[in-house]
Amino acid sequence: MELIAEFFRDLRATTGLNFTIFYDPFDAARFWRAFLLTCELAALSVLLSVAIGIVGAFAQGSRIRPLAWLVNGYVAFFRNTPPLVQMYFFFFALGAITPTVPDDIGMEVPLVSNFAWALVALSLFAGAFNVEIFRSGIEAVPRSTIEATEALGYSRLGAYRHVVLPLAFRVCLPALNNNLVNLVKTTTLAYAIGVPEMLYVANQIWSDALNVTEMMNVLLLLYIALVSLLVWLMHCWERAMRMPGYGA
Amino acid sequence: MRDPARGEAPLVSIRDAHKRFGDVEVLKGVSLEVAKGEAICIIGPSGSGKSTLLRCINALVPLDAGTITVSGIEVTDPKLDKIVLRRRVGMVFQQYNLFPHRTALQNVMMAPVHVLRQDRREVEQRARELLRKVRLEGKEGAYPGELSGGQQQRVAIARSLCMQPEVMLFDEVTAALDPETVKEVLVTIRELAEEGMTCLLVTHEMGFAREVADHVYFTDRGVIVEHAPPAELFSAPRDPRTREFLGRIL
Ligand SMILES: Nc1ncnc2c1ncn2[C@@H]1O[C@H](COP(=O)(O)OP(=O)(O)O)[C@@H](O)[C@H]1O
Ligand SMILES: [Mg+2]
C-alpha cells in the first residue's frame, strides 16, 4: 500500500499528474466508499429491474385485464420519459410527501434515503424495458410447447416458471444484456439527487484537488471495468444456459 | 356401448360434441365411447376435426355443446379442475413438444414433481424405468436437440406416462418422423396398448391401425361417418366416403 502511495506521490512530483485517491487517505476513503456505493446501486438495480421484468411480463399476459393494463401503462410511462426527470420526480415529488423519522441524535431524517429513491427510480426505469424484453422472449416460445405444459397439467404460473421463462431468457439475453449495461451507466444519474456515488464524489475531489483530467480517466476506467464485469457474468450465465443440440 | 358384455361404464365417453371456430363448424355432433383397456383409432382426411376432438378430451379446447366424461370426470363442467383431469389423460403430439432446455430424464420427471408434487427420488426411479421401457436407456442425460425425431417422440411418450394416466391420446405422433423411425415409435405404442393402456390414436398408419385398434372410427368434416372393428372397416367399408378415403391412402 505504502509503495503505491509512494509511486503516486513521485508521479505528482515528476509529472504533475495528481491522483490524490491513491496517496491521500481522506480522498482514498471517500472515493472507494463511493465506488462501493456505485457497485451496490448497480447490482441492486440490476436485480430489482430483472425481477420487475419477470413479474411484469407475466402480469402483462394475465387474463385479468386491469392488471395487464396497469403493466402497459407503467411500461409506456417509464419508457417514454427521461430517466433524469423520473429521478427528480421520485426524489422531489414523492420524497416531499413521505414521512420523516428521528435518527439517533434526534434529527428528522427522511424515511426513504436518497440512495433508496435512486434505487427505486433506476429499477423502475430499467424494469420497464425489461418487461418489453421478456415479452419478446415469451412471444418466441412456440404455442405448441405451451400446449404441452397445459396437457401435463401445469398452471399458467407453473408453466411460466419452469418452461416459458427459461426458454424466453435464452432468446432475449442479448437485449437484456444491452439494457443492463445501460442501467449500470445510468446509475450516474443518482448524482442529481445527491447520492454520494462515484461521479458525485469524483466531482468533490476534483473541485478540491483540481485534478479533473486524472479523475475523469479513473472514472472512465472504473466504469469500463464494471460494465465488463457485468458482460462477463452475463456471458457465463448464457453459457450455463446453453441447450445442447440447438446451435450456438 | 358396442361391447355390452363388459358391462362397465366406458372410460371415455363423448356425446354429441359440437365445436366451431368462427364460421367453421369443426365438430358437428360426434359421439364415441372407449372402454377401459381398449385402443381405438380415428382416421380421416386432414381438417376433419380429429385433433380438435382429442384436444377437447383433455380440455385444451372447450366444447360448444355436448358432453365428455373421462373416468367419471365431467370435462364440460364449468367448475372442472383441469389438473385432476390432465393427470389422468396423457397426450402426445405430432411435434413431440419436448422442453429443449431439459434433458430427457428431466423432461420425464418435471410434471410429476412440479404439478403432482411427488417425491423427486420416487419420480426419478419411475422416469428411469419408463425411459428403459421406451428403449432409451443411456439417453437420460441427452437434450432433446441431441436426439432423433423417433427418440424425442419416445421421450414424449415416457413423459406422458410418468404422470400415470388412465388414458393416452396420440395425435399423429408418427407424421413428422422419418420412415425408419416410425416403426420404433409404433412398437412402443403397440406394447402400451397390449399392456392394457386405454389409447385413442389419430393416425395415418393404416397397417398399424388394423393391427392395434379394437375399433376404428372414420371421420370426415366433423362427423363420424362410420365405425367398426378394423377387419370390418378396412375390408368392407360401407360408406362411399370411407371407400374413397381408403382407396386414396392404401
Ligand atoms: N384454434 C383454432 N382456431 C381456428 N381454427 C381451428 C383451430 N384449430 C383447428 N381449426 C380448424 O379446424 C379444422 C379442423 O382441424 P383439426 O382438428 O386440426 O383437423 P385434423 O386434425 O383432422 O386435421 C381445420 O379447418 C382447422 O383449420
Ligand atoms: Mg390433426
Coordinates of C-alpha atoms and ligand atoms in Angstrom, one line a residue:
Chain A
M1 CA 0.0 0.0 0.0
E2 CA 2.7 2.4 1.1
L3 CA 4.6 1.6 -2.2
I4 CA 1.6 2.6 -4.3
A5 CA 1.2 5.8 -2.3
E6 CA 4.9 6.5 -2.8
F7 CA 4.6 5.9 -6.5
F8 CA 1.7 8.3 -6.9
R9 CA 3.4 11.0 -4.8
D10 CA 6.5 10.7 -7.0
L11 CA 4.3 10.8 -10.1
R12 CA 2.9 14.0 -9.0
A13 CA 6.3 15.5 -8.2
T14 CA 7.8 14.4 -11.6
T15 CA 4.8 14.8 -14.0
G16 CA 2.3 16.9 -12.2
L17 CA -0.4 14.1 -12.6
N18 CA -2.3 14.3 -9.3
F19 CA -4.0 11.1 -8.3
T20 CA -5.0 12.0 -4.7
I21 CA -7.1 8.9 -4.3
F22 CA -4.0 6.7 -4.3
Y23 CA -2.0 8.6 -1.7
D24 CA -4.3 10.9 0.3
P25 CA -6.1 8.8 2.9
F26 CA -9.1 11.1 3.1
D27 CA -9.7 11.2 -0.7
A28 CA -9.0 7.5 -0.9
A29 CA -11.5 6.7 1.8
R30 CA -14.3 8.8 0.3
F31 CA -13.6 7.7 -3.3
W32 CA -13.5 3.9 -2.6
R33 CA -16.6 4.2 -0.5
A34 CA -18.3 5.9 -3.5
F35 CA -17.1 3.1 -5.7
L36 CA -18.6 0.5 -3.4
L37 CA -21.9 2.5 -3.4
T38 CA -21.9 2.6 -7.2
C39 CA -21.4 -1.2 -7.2
E40 CA -24.2 -1.6 -4.7
L41 CA -26.6 0.6 -6.6
A42 CA -25.7 -1.1 -9.9
A43 CA -26.1 -4.6 -8.5
L44 CA -29.3 -4.0 -6.6
S45 CA -31.0 -2.1 -9.5
V46 CA -29.9 -4.9 -12.0
L47 CA -31.5 -7.5 -9.7
L48 CA -34.6 -5.4 -9.0
S49 CA -35.2 -4.4 -12.6
V50 CA -34.9 -8.0 -13.8
A51 CA -37.4 -9.0 -11.1
I52 CA -39.7 -6.3 -12.3
G53 CA -39.3 -7.6 -15.9
I54 CA -40.1 -11.2 -14.9
V55 CA -43.2 -10.3 -12.8
G56 CA -44.3 -7.6 -15.3
A57 CA -44.1 -9.8 -18.3
F58 CA -46.2 -12.4 -16.5
A59 CA -48.8 -9.9 -15.4
Q60 CA -48.9 -8.4 -18.9
G61 CA -50.2 -11.8 -20.3
S62 CA -52.7 -12.2 -17.5
R63 CA -56.3 -12.8 -18.1
I64 CA -57.1 -10.2 -15.5
R65 CA -57.4 -7.3 -17.9
P66 CA -56.9 -4.4 -15.4
L67 CA -53.6 -6.0 -14.3
A68 CA -52.4 -6.1 -17.9
W69 CA -53.5 -2.5 -18.5
L70 CA -51.6 -1.4 -15.4
V71 CA -48.4 -3.0 -16.6
N72 CA -48.8 -1.5 -20.1
G73 CA -49.3 1.9 -18.5
Y74 CA -46.3 1.5 -16.4
V75 CA -44.1 0.5 -19.3
A76 CA -45.4 3.3 -21.5
F77 CA -44.7 5.9 -18.8
F78 CA -41.2 4.8 -17.9
R79 CA -40.1 4.1 -21.5
N80 CA -41.3 7.5 -22.8
T81 CA -40.0 9.9 -20.2
P82 CA -36.4 10.9 -19.4
P83 CA -34.8 8.9 -16.6
L84 CA -33.4 12.1 -15.1
V85 CA -36.9 13.6 -14.8
Q86 CA -38.1 10.3 -13.3
M87 CA -35.3 10.5 -10.7
Y88 CA -36.3 14.1 -9.8
F89 CA -39.9 13.1 -9.7
F90 CA -39.3 10.4 -7.2
F91 CA -37.0 12.4 -5.0
F92 CA -38.7 15.8 -5.0
A93 CA -42.3 15.0 -5.7
L94 CA -42.6 11.7 -3.7
G95 CA -39.8 12.4 -1.3
A96 CA -41.6 15.6 -0.2
I97 CA -44.7 13.7 0.9
T98 CA -43.0 10.7 2.6
P99 CA -42.7 10.9 6.3
T100 CA -39.5 11.6 8.3
V101 CA -38.3 9.8 11.4
P102 CA -35.9 11.0 14.1
D103 CA -32.4 9.5 13.9
D104 CA -30.2 8.5 16.9
I105 CA -29.2 12.2 17.6
G106 CA -32.7 13.4 17.3
M107 CA -32.5 14.9 13.8
E108 CA -35.5 14.4 11.5
V109 CA -34.3 12.3 8.5
P110 CA -36.4 11.1 5.6
L111 CA -37.8 7.5 5.9
V112 CA -36.6 6.8 2.4
S113 CA -33.0 7.8 1.8
N114 CA -31.6 9.4 -1.4
F115 CA -30.0 6.1 -2.2
A116 CA -33.3 4.2 -1.9
W117 CA -35.0 6.8 -4.1
A118 CA -32.3 6.4 -6.7
L119 CA -32.6 2.6 -6.5
V120 CA -36.4 2.8 -6.9
A121 CA -36.2 5.2 -9.9
L122 CA -33.4 3.3 -11.7
S123 CA -35.1 -0.1 -11.1
L124 CA -38.5 1.1 -12.4
F125 CA -36.8 2.8 -15.4
A126 CA -34.8 -0.3 -16.5
G127 CA -37.6 -2.6 -15.3
A128 CA -40.0 -1.1 -17.9
F129 CA -37.6 -2.0 -20.7
N130 CA -37.1 -5.5 -19.2
V131 CA -40.8 -6.1 -19.3
E132 CA -40.8 -5.5 -23.0
I133 CA -37.6 -7.5 -23.5
F134 CA -39.0 -10.5 -21.6
R135 CA -42.3 -10.2 -23.5
S136 CA -40.5 -10.5 -26.8
G137 CA -38.7 -13.6 -25.5
I138 CA -42.0 -15.1 -24.3
E139 CA -43.6 -14.5 -27.7
A140 CA -40.8 -16.6 -29.2
V141 CA -41.8 -19.7 -27.2
P142 CA -43.8 -21.9 -29.6
R143 CA -47.5 -22.2 -28.9
S144 CA -47.1 -26.0 -29.1
T145 CA -44.6 -26.0 -26.3
I146 CA -47.1 -24.2 -24.1
E147 CA -49.8 -26.6 -25.1
A148 CA -47.6 -29.4 -23.9
T149 CA -47.3 -27.8 -20.5
E150 CA -51.1 -27.5 -20.4
A151 CA -51.6 -31.1 -21.3
L152 CA -49.2 -32.1 -18.5
G153 CA -51.4 -30.1 -16.0
Y154 CA -49.2 -27.1 -15.5
S155 CA -50.9 -23.9 -14.3
R156 CA -50.0 -20.7 -16.2
L157 CA -47.6 -19.7 -13.4
G158 CA -46.1 -23.2 -13.2
A159 CA -45.5 -23.2 -17.0
Y160 CA -44.1 -19.7 -16.9
R161 CA -41.7 -20.6 -14.1
H162 CA -40.4 -23.9 -15.4
V163 CA -40.7 -23.7 -19.1
V164 CA -41.7 -20.4 -20.7
L165 CA -39.4 -18.1 -18.7
P166 CA -36.3 -20.3 -19.0
L167 CA -36.8 -20.5 -22.8
A168 CA -37.6 -16.8 -23.1
F169 CA -34.5 -15.9 -21.2
R170 CA -32.3 -17.6 -23.7
V171 CA -34.0 -15.7 -26.6
C172 CA -33.8 -12.3 -25.0
L173 CA -30.4 -12.4 -23.4
P174 CA -28.7 -10.1 -25.9
A175 CA -31.3 -7.4 -25.5
L176 CA -31.3 -7.9 -21.7
N177 CA -27.5 -7.5 -21.8
N178 CA -27.8 -4.2 -23.6
N179 CA -30.4 -2.8 -21.2
L180 CA -28.4 -3.9 -18.1
V181 CA -25.2 -2.3 -19.4
N182 CA -27.2 0.9 -20.0
L183 CA -28.5 0.6 -16.5
V184 CA -25.0 0.4 -14.9
K185 CA -24.1 3.6 -16.8
T186 CA -27.3 5.3 -15.8
T187 CA -26.5 4.9 -12.1
T188 CA -24.5 8.1 -12.5
L189 CA -27.9 9.9 -12.6
A190 CA -28.1 9.4 -8.8
Y191 CA -25.6 12.2 -8.7
A192 CA -28.5 14.6 -9.4
I193 CA -30.3 13.8 -6.1
G194 CA -27.1 13.9 -4.1
V195 CA -26.3 10.2 -3.7
P196 CA -22.6 10.0 -3.0
E197 CA -21.8 7.6 -5.8
M198 CA -18.7 7.6 -7.9
L199 CA -19.4 10.6 -10.2
Y200 CA -20.6 12.7 -7.3
V201 CA -17.6 12.1 -5.1
A202 CA -15.2 12.4 -8.1
N203 CA -16.7 15.8 -8.6
Q204 CA -16.0 16.7 -5.0
I205 CA -12.4 15.5 -5.3
W206 CA -11.6 17.4 -8.5
S207 CA -13.1 20.5 -7.1
D208 CA -10.8 20.3 -4.1
A209 CA -7.6 19.0 -5.8
L210 CA -8.2 20.5 -9.3
N211 CA -7.4 17.1 -10.9
V212 CA -10.3 16.9 -13.4
T213 CA -8.4 15.1 -16.1
E214 CA -6.9 12.5 -13.8
M215 CA -10.3 11.8 -12.1
M216 CA -12.1 11.6 -15.4
N217 CA -9.7 8.9 -16.5
V218 CA -10.1 7.0 -13.3
L219 CA -13.9 7.2 -13.7
L220 CA -13.9 6.0 -17.3
L221 CA -11.7 3.1 -16.5
L222 CA -13.7 2.0 -13.5
Y223 CA -17.0 2.2 -15.5
I224 CA -15.4 0.1 -18.2
A225 CA -14.3 -2.4 -15.6
L226 CA -17.8 -2.5 -14.0
V227 CA -19.5 -3.0 -17.4
S228 CA -17.0 -5.6 -18.4
L229 CA -17.7 -7.5 -15.2
L230 CA -21.4 -7.4 -15.9
V231 CA -20.9 -8.5 -19.5
W232 CA -18.6 -11.3 -18.4
L233 CA -21.2 -12.5 -15.8
M234 CA -24.0 -12.5 -18.4
H235 CA -21.7 -14.4 -20.7
C236 CA -21.1 -17.1 -18.1
W237 CA -24.8 -17.3 -17.5
E238 CA -25.5 -17.6 -21.2
R239 CA -23.1 -20.5 -21.4
A240 CA -24.6 -22.2 -18.4
M241 CA -28.0 -22.0 -20.1
R242 CA -26.9 -23.4 -23.5
M243 CA -29.2 -26.0 -24.8
P244 CA -27.1 -28.8 -26.4
G245 CA -28.3 -29.6 -29.9
Y246 CA -29.7 -26.2 -30.6
G247 CA -26.8 -24.4 -32.4
A248 CA -24.7 -21.8 -30.6
Chain B
M1 CA -71.9 -49.4 -25.8
R2 CA -70.5 -51.6 -28.5
D3 CA -69.4 -54.2 -26.0
P4 CA -72.3 -54.7 -23.6
A5 CA -70.7 -57.9 -22.4
R6 CA -68.2 -55.8 -20.5
G7 CA -71.0 -54.2 -18.6
E8 CA -68.9 -51.4 -17.1
A9 CA -69.2 -47.7 -17.8
P10 CA -66.9 -46.6 -20.6
L11 CA -63.7 -44.8 -19.5
V12 CA -64.1 -42.1 -22.2
S13 CA -67.5 -41.1 -23.3
I14 CA -68.2 -38.3 -25.8
R15 CA -71.8 -37.4 -26.5
D16 CA -72.9 -35.2 -29.4
A17 CA -69.8 -33.0 -29.3
H18 CA -70.1 -29.7 -31.1
K19 CA -67.3 -27.2 -31.7
R20 CA -66.9 -24.3 -34.1
F21 CA -64.0 -21.9 -34.7
G22 CA -65.6 -18.7 -36.0
D23 CA -67.6 -19.7 -39.1
V24 CA -66.2 -23.2 -39.4
E25 CA -68.1 -25.9 -37.6
V26 CA -65.3 -28.4 -36.9
L27 CA -67.3 -31.0 -34.8
K28 CA -70.9 -31.5 -35.8
G29 CA -72.2 -33.9 -33.2
V30 CA -69.5 -36.5 -32.5
S31 CA -70.2 -39.4 -30.2
L32 CA -67.9 -42.2 -29.2
E33 CA -67.1 -44.4 -26.3
V34 CA -63.9 -46.1 -25.3
A35 CA -63.9 -48.9 -22.7
K36 CA -61.0 -49.3 -20.2
G37 CA -58.1 -51.1 -21.8
E38 CA -59.4 -50.5 -25.3
A39 CA -57.4 -48.9 -28.1
I40 CA -59.3 -47.1 -30.8
C41 CA -58.0 -45.4 -33.9
I42 CA -59.5 -42.3 -35.5
I43 CA -58.8 -41.9 -39.2
G44 CA -59.9 -39.4 -41.8
P45 CA -58.8 -36.7 -44.1
S46 CA -56.9 -33.7 -42.8
G47 CA -59.1 -31.0 -41.5
S48 CA -61.9 -33.3 -40.4
G49 CA -61.6 -32.3 -36.8
K50 CA -59.5 -35.3 -35.4
S51 CA -57.0 -33.1 -33.5
T52 CA -59.8 -30.9 -32.2
L53 CA -61.7 -33.9 -30.9
L54 CA -58.6 -35.2 -29.0
R55 CA -57.9 -31.7 -27.6
C56 CA -61.5 -31.5 -26.3
I57 CA -60.9 -34.6 -24.3
N58 CA -58.3 -33.0 -22.1
A59 CA -59.9 -29.6 -22.1
L60 CA -57.3 -27.9 -24.2
V61 CA -60.2 -26.8 -26.3
P62 CA -63.6 -26.1 -24.7
L63 CA -66.7 -27.7 -26.3
D64 CA -69.6 -25.5 -27.5
A65 CA -72.2 -28.2 -26.9
G66 CA -72.4 -31.9 -25.9
T67 CA -70.7 -33.7 -23.0
I68 CA -67.4 -35.5 -22.4
T69 CA -66.7 -37.7 -19.4
V70 CA -63.3 -39.2 -18.7
S71 CA -63.2 -41.8 -15.9
G72 CA -66.1 -40.1 -14.1
I73 CA -64.9 -36.5 -14.6
E74 CA -67.3 -34.2 -16.4
V75 CA -64.9 -32.4 -18.8
T76 CA -67.6 -30.0 -19.8
D77 CA -68.3 -29.0 -16.2
P78 CA -67.5 -25.3 -15.9
K79 CA -66.1 -25.9 -12.5
L80 CA -63.7 -28.6 -13.9
D81 CA -60.4 -28.9 -12.1
K82 CA -58.2 -29.2 -15.1
I83 CA -55.3 -30.6 -13.2
V84 CA -57.3 -33.5 -11.9
L85 CA -58.4 -34.3 -15.5
R86 CA -55.0 -33.8 -17.0
R87 CA -53.2 -36.1 -14.7
R88 CA -55.5 -38.9 -15.9
V89 CA -55.2 -38.0 -19.6
G90 CA -51.8 -38.2 -21.2
M91 CA -51.3 -36.6 -24.6
V92 CA -48.6 -37.0 -27.2
F93 CA -48.3 -34.5 -30.1
Q94 CA -47.1 -34.7 -33.7
Q95 CA -44.2 -32.4 -33.0
Y96 CA -43.1 -34.1 -29.7
N97 CA -43.1 -30.6 -27.9
L98 CA -40.3 -31.6 -25.5
F99 CA -38.8 -28.9 -23.3
P100 CA -35.5 -28.2 -25.1
H101 CA -33.7 -26.8 -22.1
R102 CA -34.1 -30.0 -20.1
T103 CA -32.5 -33.5 -20.5
A104 CA -34.6 -36.5 -21.5
L105 CA -34.8 -37.6 -17.9
Q106 CA -35.7 -34.1 -16.6
N107 CA -38.4 -33.9 -19.3
V108 CA -40.0 -37.1 -18.0
M109 CA -39.6 -36.0 -14.3
M110 CA -40.7 -32.4 -14.5
A111 CA -44.5 -32.6 -14.4
P112 CA -44.9 -35.3 -11.6
V113 CA -42.5 -33.2 -9.5
H114 CA -43.9 -29.7 -10.3
V115 CA -47.6 -30.5 -10.8
L116 CA -48.3 -33.5 -8.7
R117 CA -45.6 -32.6 -6.1
Q118 CA -44.4 -36.2 -5.9
D119 CA -41.2 -37.1 -4.2
R120 CA -38.3 -36.4 -6.5
R121 CA -36.5 -39.7 -5.9
E122 CA -39.5 -41.8 -6.5
V123 CA -40.3 -39.9 -9.7
E124 CA -36.7 -40.3 -10.8
Q125 CA -36.9 -44.1 -10.4
R126 CA -40.1 -44.3 -12.3
A127 CA -38.8 -42.0 -15.0
R128 CA -35.7 -44.2 -15.5
E129 CA -37.8 -47.3 -15.7
L130 CA -40.0 -45.6 -18.3
L131 CA -37.1 -44.5 -20.4
R132 CA -35.9 -48.1 -20.3
K133 CA -39.3 -49.2 -21.4
V134 CA -39.3 -47.0 -24.4
R135 CA -35.7 -48.3 -25.2
L136 CA -33.9 -45.1 -24.4
E137 CA -31.6 -46.4 -21.7
G138 CA -28.4 -44.4 -21.8
K139 CA -30.1 -41.3 -23.2
E140 CA -31.2 -40.0 -19.8
G141 CA -28.7 -37.1 -20.0
A142 CA -29.3 -36.2 -23.6
Y143 CA -31.0 -33.0 -24.5
P144 CA -33.9 -33.1 -27.0
G145 CA -31.8 -31.3 -29.6
E146 CA -29.4 -34.2 -29.4
L147 CA -32.0 -36.9 -30.1
S148 CA -33.5 -38.1 -33.4
G149 CA -37.2 -37.5 -34.0
G150 CA -38.1 -41.0 -33.1
Q151 CA -36.2 -40.8 -29.9
Q152 CA -37.7 -37.5 -29.0
Q153 CA -41.2 -38.9 -29.6
R154 CA -40.4 -41.8 -27.3
V155 CA -39.2 -39.4 -24.6
A156 CA -42.6 -37.6 -25.1
I157 CA -44.4 -40.8 -24.6
A158 CA -42.4 -41.6 -21.4
R159 CA -43.1 -38.0 -20.2
S160 CA -46.8 -38.6 -20.5
L161 CA -46.7 -42.0 -18.9
C162 CA -44.8 -40.7 -15.9
M163 CA -48.0 -38.8 -14.9
Q164 CA -49.5 -42.3 -14.6
P165 CA -52.5 -41.5 -16.8
E166 CA -55.5 -43.7 -17.3
V167 CA -55.9 -42.7 -21.0
M168 CA -53.4 -41.8 -23.6
L169 CA -54.2 -39.6 -26.6
F170 CA -51.9 -39.8 -29.6
D171 CA -52.2 -37.2 -32.3
E172 CA -50.5 -38.3 -35.5
V173 CA -47.4 -39.0 -33.5
T174 CA -45.5 -40.5 -36.4
A175 CA -46.5 -38.0 -39.0
A176 CA -43.3 -35.9 -38.6
L177 CA -40.9 -38.9 -38.4
D178 CA -38.6 -40.5 -41.0
P179 CA -39.9 -43.8 -42.3
E180 CA -37.2 -45.7 -40.5
T181 CA -38.0 -44.2 -37.1
V182 CA -41.8 -44.6 -37.4
K183 CA -41.5 -48.2 -36.5
E184 CA -39.7 -47.8 -33.2
V185 CA -42.5 -45.4 -32.1
L186 CA -45.3 -47.7 -33.2
V187 CA -43.7 -50.6 -31.5
T188 CA -43.7 -48.6 -28.2
I189 CA -47.4 -47.7 -28.6
R190 CA -48.4 -51.2 -29.5
E191 CA -46.7 -52.5 -26.4
L192 CA -48.6 -50.0 -24.3
A193 CA -51.9 -51.0 -25.9
E194 CA -51.2 -54.6 -25.4
E195 CA -50.4 -53.9 -21.7
G196 CA -54.0 -52.6 -21.4
M197 CA -53.5 -48.9 -21.6
T198 CA -56.6 -47.2 -22.9
C199 CA -55.5 -45.4 -26.1
L200 CA -57.1 -43.0 -28.5
L201 CA -54.9 -42.8 -31.6
V202 CA -55.3 -40.4 -34.5
T203 CA -53.1 -41.9 -37.3
H204 CA -52.5 -42.3 -40.9
E205 CA -50.7 -45.6 -40.5
M206 CA -53.5 -47.9 -41.7
G207 CA -51.4 -51.1 -41.2
F208 CA -50.8 -50.1 -37.6
A209 CA -54.5 -49.2 -37.0
R210 CA -55.5 -52.6 -38.4
E211 CA -53.1 -54.4 -36.1
V212 CA -53.6 -52.4 -32.8
A213 CA -57.1 -51.0 -32.8
D214 CA -60.0 -52.7 -31.2
H215 CA -62.2 -50.3 -33.1
V216 CA -61.7 -47.8 -35.9
Y217 CA -63.6 -44.5 -36.4
F218 CA -63.6 -42.8 -39.8
T219 CA -64.3 -39.1 -39.6
D220 CA -65.0 -36.6 -42.3
R221 CA -65.9 -32.9 -42.0
G222 CA -66.8 -33.0 -38.3
V223 CA -68.8 -36.2 -38.2
I224 CA -68.1 -39.9 -37.7
V225 CA -69.0 -41.4 -41.0
E226 CA -68.7 -45.0 -39.8
H227 CA -67.0 -47.1 -37.2
A228 CA -66.3 -50.8 -36.9
P229 CA -63.6 -53.2 -35.8
P230 CA -60.6 -52.8 -38.1
A231 CA -61.1 -56.0 -40.0
E232 CA -64.5 -55.0 -41.0
L233 CA -63.9 -51.3 -41.7
F234 CA -60.8 -51.9 -43.8
S235 CA -62.1 -54.8 -45.8
A236 CA -65.7 -53.9 -46.2
P237 CA -66.3 -50.2 -45.7
R238 CA -69.9 -49.3 -46.1
D239 CA -69.9 -45.6 -46.8
P240 CA -68.7 -44.3 -50.2
R241 CA -66.6 -41.6 -48.4
T242 CA -64.7 -44.2 -46.4
R243 CA -64.1 -46.3 -49.5
E244 CA -62.8 -43.2 -51.3
F245 CA -60.5 -42.3 -48.4
L246 CA -59.2 -45.8 -48.0
G247 CA -58.7 -46.1 -51.8
R248 CA -56.6 -42.9 -51.7
I249 CA -54.5 -43.8 -48.8
L250 CA -53.8 -47.5 -49.1
Ligands
LIG1 N1 -57.6 -23.0 -32.7 C1 -58.2 -23.0 -33.9 N2 -58.7 -21.8 -34.4 C2 -59.3 -21.8 -35.6 N3 -59.5 -22.8 -36.4 C3 -59.0 -24.0 -36.0 C4 -58.3 -24.1 -34.7 N4 -57.9 -25.4 -34.6 C5 -58.4 -26.1 -35.7 N5 -59.0 -25.2 -36.5 C6 -59.6 -25.6 -37.8 O1 -60.5 -26.7 -37.5 C7 -60.5 -27.6 -38.6 C8 -60.2 -29.0 -38.1 O2 -58.8 -29.0 -37.6 P1 -58.2 -30.3 -36.9 O3 -59.0 -30.7 -35.7 O4 -56.8 -29.9 -36.7 O5 -58.3 -31.4 -38.1 P2 -57.4 -32.7 -38.3 O6 -56.6 -32.9 -37.1 O7 -58.4 -33.7 -38.6 O8 -56.6 -32.4 -39.5 C9 -59.4 -27.1 -39.6 O9 -60.1 -26.4 -40.6 C10 -58.6 -26.1 -38.8 O10 -58.2 -25.1 -39.6
MG2 MG -54.5 -33.0 -36.8

